[in-house]
CSV table of C-alpha atoms in Angstrom, one decimal:
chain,number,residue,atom,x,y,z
A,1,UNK,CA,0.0,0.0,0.0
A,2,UNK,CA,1.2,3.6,-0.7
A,3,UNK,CA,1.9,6.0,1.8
A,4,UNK,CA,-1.3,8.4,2.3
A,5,UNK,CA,-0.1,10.9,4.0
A,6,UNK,CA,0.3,14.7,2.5
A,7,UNK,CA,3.9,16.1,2.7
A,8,UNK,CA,4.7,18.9,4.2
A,9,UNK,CA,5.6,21.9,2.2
A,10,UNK,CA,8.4,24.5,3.5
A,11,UNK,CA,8.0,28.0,2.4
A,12,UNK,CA,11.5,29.5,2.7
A,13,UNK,CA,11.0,33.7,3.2
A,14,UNK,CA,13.8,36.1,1.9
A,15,UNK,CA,14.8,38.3,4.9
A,16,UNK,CA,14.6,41.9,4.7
A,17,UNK,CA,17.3,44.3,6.0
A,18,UNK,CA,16.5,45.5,8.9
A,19,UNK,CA,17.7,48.6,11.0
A,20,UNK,CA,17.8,49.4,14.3
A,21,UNK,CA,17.1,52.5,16.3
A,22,UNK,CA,20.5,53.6,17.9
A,23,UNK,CA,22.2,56.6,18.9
A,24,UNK,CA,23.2,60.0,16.6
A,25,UNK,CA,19.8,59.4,14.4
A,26,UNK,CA,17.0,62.2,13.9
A,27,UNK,CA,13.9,61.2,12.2
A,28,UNK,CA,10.3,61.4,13.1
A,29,UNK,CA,8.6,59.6,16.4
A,30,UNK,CA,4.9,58.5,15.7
A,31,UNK,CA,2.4,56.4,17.4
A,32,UNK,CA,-0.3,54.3,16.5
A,33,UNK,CA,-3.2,52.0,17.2
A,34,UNK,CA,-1.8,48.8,16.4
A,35,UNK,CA,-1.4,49.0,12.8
A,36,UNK,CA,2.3,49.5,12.3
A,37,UNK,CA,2.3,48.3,8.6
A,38,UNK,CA,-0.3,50.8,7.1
A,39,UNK,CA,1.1,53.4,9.8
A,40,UNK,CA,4.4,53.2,8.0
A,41,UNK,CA,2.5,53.6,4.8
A,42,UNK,CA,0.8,56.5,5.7
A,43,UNK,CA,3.9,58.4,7.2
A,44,UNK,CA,6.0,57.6,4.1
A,45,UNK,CA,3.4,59.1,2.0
A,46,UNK,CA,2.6,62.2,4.3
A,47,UNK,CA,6.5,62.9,4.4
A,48,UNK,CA,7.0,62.4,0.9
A,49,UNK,CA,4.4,64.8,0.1
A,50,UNK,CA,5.6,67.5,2.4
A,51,UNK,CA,9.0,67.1,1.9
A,52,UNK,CA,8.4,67.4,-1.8
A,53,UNK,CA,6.8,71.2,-1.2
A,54,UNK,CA,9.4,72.5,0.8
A,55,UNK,CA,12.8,71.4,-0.2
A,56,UNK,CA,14.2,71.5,-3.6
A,57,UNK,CA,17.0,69.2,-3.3
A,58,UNK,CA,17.4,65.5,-3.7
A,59,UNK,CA,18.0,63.7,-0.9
A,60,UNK,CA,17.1,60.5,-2.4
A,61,UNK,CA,19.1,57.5,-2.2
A,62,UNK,CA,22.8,57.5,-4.1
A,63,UNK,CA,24.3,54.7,-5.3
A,64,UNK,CA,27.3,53.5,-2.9
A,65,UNK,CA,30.0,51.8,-4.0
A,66,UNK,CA,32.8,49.6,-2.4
A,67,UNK,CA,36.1,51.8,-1.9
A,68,UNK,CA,39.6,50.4,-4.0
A,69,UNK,CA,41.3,50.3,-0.8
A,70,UNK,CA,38.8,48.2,1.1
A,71,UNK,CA,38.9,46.0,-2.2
A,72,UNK,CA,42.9,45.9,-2.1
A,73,UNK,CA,42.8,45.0,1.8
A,74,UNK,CA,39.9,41.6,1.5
A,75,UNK,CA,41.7,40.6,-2.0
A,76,UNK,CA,45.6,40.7,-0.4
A,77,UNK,CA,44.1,39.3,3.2
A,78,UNK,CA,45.0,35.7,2.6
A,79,UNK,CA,43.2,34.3,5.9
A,80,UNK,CA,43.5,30.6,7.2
A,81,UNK,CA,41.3,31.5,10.6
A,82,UNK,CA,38.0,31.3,9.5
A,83,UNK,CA,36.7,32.8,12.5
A,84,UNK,CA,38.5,35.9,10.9
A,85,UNK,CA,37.1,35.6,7.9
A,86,UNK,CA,33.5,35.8,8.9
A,87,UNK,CA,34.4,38.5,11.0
A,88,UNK,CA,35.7,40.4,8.1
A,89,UNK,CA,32.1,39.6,6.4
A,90,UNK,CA,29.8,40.9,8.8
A,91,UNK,CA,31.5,44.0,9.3
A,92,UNK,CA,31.5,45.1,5.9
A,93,UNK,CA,27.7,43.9,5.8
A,94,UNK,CA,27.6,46.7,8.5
A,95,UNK,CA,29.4,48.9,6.5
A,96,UNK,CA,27.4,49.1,3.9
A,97,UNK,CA,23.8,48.6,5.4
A,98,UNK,CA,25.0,51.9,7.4
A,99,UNK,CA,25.6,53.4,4.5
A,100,UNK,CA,22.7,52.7,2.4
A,101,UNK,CA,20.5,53.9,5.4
A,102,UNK,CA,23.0,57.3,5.3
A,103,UNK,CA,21.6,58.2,2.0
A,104,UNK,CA,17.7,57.2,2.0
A,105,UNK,CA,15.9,60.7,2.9
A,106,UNK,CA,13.0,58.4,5.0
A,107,UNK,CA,13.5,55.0,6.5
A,108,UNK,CA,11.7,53.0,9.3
A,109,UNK,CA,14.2,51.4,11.9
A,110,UNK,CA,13.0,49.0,14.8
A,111,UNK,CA,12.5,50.1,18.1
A,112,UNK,CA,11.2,47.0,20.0
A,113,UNK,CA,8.1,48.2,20.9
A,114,UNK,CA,4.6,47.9,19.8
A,115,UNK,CA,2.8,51.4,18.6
A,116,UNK,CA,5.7,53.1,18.4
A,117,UNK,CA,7.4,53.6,15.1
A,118,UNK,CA,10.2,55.6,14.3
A,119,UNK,CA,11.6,57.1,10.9
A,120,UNK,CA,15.5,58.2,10.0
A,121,UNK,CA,16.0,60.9,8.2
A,122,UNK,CA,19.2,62.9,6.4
A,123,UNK,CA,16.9,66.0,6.3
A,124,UNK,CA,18.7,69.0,8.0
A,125,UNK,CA,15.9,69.7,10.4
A,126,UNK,CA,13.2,66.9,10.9
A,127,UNK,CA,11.3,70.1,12.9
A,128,UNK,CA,10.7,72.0,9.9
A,129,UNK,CA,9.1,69.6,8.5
A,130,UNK,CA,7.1,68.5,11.0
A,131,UNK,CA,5.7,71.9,11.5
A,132,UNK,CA,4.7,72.6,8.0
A,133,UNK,CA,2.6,69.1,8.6
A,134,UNK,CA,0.9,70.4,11.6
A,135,UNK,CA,0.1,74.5,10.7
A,136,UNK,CA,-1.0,73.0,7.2
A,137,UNK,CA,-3.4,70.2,9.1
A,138,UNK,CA,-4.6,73.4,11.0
A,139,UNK,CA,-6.0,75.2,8.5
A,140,UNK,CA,-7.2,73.1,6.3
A,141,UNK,CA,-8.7,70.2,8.6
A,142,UNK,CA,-7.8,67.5,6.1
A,143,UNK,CA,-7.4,64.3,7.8
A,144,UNK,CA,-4.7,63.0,6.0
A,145,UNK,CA,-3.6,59.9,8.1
A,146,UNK,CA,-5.9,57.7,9.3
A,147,UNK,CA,-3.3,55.1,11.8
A,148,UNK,CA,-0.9,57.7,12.7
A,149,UNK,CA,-1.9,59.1,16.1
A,150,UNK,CA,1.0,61.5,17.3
A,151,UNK,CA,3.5,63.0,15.2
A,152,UNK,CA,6.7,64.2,16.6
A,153,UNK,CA,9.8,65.5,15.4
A,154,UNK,CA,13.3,63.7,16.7
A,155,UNK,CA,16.2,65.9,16.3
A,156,UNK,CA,18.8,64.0,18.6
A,157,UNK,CA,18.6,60.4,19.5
A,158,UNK,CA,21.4,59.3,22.9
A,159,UNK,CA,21.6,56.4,25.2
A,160,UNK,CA,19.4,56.7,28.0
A,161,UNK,CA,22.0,57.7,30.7
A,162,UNK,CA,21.9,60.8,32.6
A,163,UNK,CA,25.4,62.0,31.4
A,164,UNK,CA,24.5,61.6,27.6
A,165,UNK,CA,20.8,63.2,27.6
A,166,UNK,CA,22.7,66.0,29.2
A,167,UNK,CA,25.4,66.3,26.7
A,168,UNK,CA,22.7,65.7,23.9
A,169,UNK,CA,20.4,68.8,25.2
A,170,UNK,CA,22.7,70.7,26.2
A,171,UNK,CA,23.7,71.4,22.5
A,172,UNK,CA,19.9,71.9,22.0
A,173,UNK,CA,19.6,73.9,24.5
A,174,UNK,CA,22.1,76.3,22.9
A,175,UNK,CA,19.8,77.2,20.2
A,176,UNK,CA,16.4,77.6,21.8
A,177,UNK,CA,17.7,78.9,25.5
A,178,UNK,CA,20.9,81.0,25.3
A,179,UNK,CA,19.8,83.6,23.7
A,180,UNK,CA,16.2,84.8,24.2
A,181,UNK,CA,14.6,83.4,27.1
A,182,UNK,CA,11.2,81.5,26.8
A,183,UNK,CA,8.9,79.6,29.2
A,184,UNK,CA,9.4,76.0,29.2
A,185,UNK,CA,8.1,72.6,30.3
A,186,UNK,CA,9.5,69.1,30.0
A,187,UNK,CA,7.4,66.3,28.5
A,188,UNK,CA,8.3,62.5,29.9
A,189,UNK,CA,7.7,59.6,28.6
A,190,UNK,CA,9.4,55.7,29.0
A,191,UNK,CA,8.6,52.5,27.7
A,192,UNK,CA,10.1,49.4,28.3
A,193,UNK,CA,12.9,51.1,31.1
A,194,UNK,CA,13.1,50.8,34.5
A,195,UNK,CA,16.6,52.3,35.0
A,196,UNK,CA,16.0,56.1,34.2
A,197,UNK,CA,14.6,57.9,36.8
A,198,UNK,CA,11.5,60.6,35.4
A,199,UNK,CA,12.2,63.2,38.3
A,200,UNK,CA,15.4,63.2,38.0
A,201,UNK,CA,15.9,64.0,34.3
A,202,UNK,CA,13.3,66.2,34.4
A,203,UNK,CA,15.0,68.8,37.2
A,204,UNK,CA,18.6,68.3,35.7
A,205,UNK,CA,17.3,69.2,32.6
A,206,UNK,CA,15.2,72.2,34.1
A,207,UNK,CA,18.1,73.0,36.2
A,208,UNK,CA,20.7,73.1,33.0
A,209,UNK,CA,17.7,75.4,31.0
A,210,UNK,CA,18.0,78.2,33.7
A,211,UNK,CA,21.9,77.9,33.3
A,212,UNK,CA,21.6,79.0,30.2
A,213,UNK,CA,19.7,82.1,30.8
A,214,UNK,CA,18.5,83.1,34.1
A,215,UNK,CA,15.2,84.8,32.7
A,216,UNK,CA,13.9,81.3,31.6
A,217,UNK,CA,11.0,80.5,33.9
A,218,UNK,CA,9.1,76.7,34.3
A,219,UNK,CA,5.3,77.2,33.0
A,220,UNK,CA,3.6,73.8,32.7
A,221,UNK,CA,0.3,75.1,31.6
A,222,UNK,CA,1.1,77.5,29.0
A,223,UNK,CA,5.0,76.4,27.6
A,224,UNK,CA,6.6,78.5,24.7
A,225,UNK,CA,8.9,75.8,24.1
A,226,UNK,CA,8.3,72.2,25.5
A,227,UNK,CA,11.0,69.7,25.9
A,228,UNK,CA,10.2,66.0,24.4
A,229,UNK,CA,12.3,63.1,26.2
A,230,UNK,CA,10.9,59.6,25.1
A,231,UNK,CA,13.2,56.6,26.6
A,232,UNK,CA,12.5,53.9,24.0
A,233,UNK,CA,14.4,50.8,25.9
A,234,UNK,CA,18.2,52.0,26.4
A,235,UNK,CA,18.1,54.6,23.7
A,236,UNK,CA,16.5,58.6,24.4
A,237,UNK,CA,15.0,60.2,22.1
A,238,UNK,CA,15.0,64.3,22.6
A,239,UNK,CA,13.7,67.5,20.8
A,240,UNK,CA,12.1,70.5,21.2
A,241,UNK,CA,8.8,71.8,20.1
A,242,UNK,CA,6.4,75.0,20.2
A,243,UNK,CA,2.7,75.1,20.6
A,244,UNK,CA,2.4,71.7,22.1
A,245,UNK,CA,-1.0,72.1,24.0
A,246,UNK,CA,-2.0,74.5,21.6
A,247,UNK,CA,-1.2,71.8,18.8
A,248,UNK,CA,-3.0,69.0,20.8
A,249,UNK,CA,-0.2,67.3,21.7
A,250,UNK,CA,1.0,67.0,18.0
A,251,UNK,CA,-2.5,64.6,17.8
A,252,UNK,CA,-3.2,64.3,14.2
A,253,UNK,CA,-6.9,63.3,14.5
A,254,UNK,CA,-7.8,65.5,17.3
A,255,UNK,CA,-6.1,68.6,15.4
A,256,UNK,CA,-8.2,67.9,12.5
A,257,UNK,CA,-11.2,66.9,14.7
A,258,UNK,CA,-10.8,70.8,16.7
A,259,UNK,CA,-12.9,72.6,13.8
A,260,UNK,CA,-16.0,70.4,13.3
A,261,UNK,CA,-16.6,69.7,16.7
A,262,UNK,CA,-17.1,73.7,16.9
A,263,UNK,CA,-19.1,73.8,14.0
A,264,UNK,CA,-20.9,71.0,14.8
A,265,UNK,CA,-21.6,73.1,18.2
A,266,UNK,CA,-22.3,76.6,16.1
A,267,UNK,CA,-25.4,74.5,14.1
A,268,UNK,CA,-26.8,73.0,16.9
A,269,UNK,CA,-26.8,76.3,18.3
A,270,UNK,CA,-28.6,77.5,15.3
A,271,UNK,CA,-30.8,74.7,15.4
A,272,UNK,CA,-31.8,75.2,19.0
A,273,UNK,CA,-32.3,79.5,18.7
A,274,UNK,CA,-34.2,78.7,15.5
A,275,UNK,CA,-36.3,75.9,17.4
A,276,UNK,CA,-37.0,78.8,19.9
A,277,UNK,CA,-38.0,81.2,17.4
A,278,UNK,CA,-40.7,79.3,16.0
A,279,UNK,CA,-41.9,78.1,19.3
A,280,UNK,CA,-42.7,81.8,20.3
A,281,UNK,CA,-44.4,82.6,16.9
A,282,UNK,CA,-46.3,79.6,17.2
A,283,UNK,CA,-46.9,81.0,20.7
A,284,UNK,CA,-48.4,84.0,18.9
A,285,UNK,CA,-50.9,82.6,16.4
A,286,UNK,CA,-52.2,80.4,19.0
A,287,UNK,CA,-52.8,83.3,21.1
């Protein structure tokens, strides 16, 4: 008798290059509600379209080549340890995955949590950008994004360790706080980190804002300038953004959702004076 029995069939996937979210990036720190795929999508799209209006250059991806003196160094290395050899392999893999990722203009890396996507950039400032997004969402209440919750902009990534978020904002600090002084407040957030302690980043960072000019005063309800630190793991993400509150939080939906709820308000208003109206003339004729 012949064997019965269906084979099983192996699908072998090709795996994709991925990258990693690790110090000396800036890029663009989103959140979503469990659809990271068409999240992606949509900020891709929504960058692209932006970045298209305001910048004139290219920063597209360039074709990268191998240098002649890394080519001279593997073809003369005439290795017996193969130990050596692989080594040799996955640092150049390295090499030019870093690379590669050097030259795209947007690129998702990993950040090993769930919601929270991240995107690379080579753009000068990631802020500009991002603000151009929010005043034009303002104005014209298109929702554009239907995943993408919060949209912020990165413009220093650092390990999370009290002596290198200092040294990161610090330089930040330089450009928004040394020179005119401005209100201030300092946003927390940490996921997946039980080693950095919230109140004491937040008043070394306070503290180190006030060094820089004494007229800079703490304001938590109404900020100028508010202070993003999101710990992702071991790695800190830090920038620095106006009209948080104001902006709602950088919220996509609920900036686009600000308008209609007041017009929705303004015509039931209508509705209820004209309701009113032609109660009282009915009043009348009945009288």
């Amino acid at each position: 008798m012949g064997d019965n029995r269906k084979k099983k069939k192996f699908y072998f996937r090709k795996r994709r290059n991925k990258y990693f979210l690790e110090p000396g990036f800036r890029g663009f720190f989103c959140t979503c509600n469990f659809r990271e795929k068409d999240c992606v999508k949509e900020m891709y799209n929504l960058l692209n379209e932006y970045a298209g209006k305001l910048y004139t250059e290219d920063y597209a991806s360039k074709p990268t080549s191998v240098d002649s003196d890394e080519r001279s160094e593997t073809d003369t290395d005439n290795e017996t340890d193969i130990g050596d050899m692989l080594r040799r392999e996955v640092d150049s893999m390295r090499k030019d995955s870093q690379k590669s990722l050097k030259h795209k203009r947007f690129q998702v890396v990993e950040t090993g949590v769930s919601n929270c996507i991240f995107i690379k950039t080579n753009l000068p400032s990631p802020e500009e950008l991002t603000s151009a997004i929010i005043k034009d969402l303002t104005t014209t209440k298109v929702q554009k994004t239907r995943h993408v919750l919060r949209l912020l902009p990165i413009m220093a990534t650092c390990k999370a360790n009290l002596p290198d978020i200092m040294e990161s904002a610090g330089k930040l600090f330089d450009k928004y706080f040394l020179k005119e002084p401005s209100t201030f407040a300092v946003i927390f957030n940490k996921r997946l980190n039980s080693s950095a302690s919230r109140d004491l980043i937040i008043k070394e960072l306070a503290d180190l804002i006030v060094l820089k000019n004494g007229e800079n005063k703490a304001d938590l309800k109404n900020p100028g300038l508010c202070i993003i630190v999101e710990i992702i793991k071991g790695i800190c993400l830090l920038s620095i953004v106006d009209n948080y509150y104001s902006y709602k939080k950088y919220n996509l939906h609920e900036i686009c959702k600000e308008e209609v709820c007041e017009d929705t308000g303004e015509t039931e208003a209508k509705k209820f004076k004209a309701d009113i109206s032609q109660e009282e003339e009915q009043s009348k004729i009945d009288k």
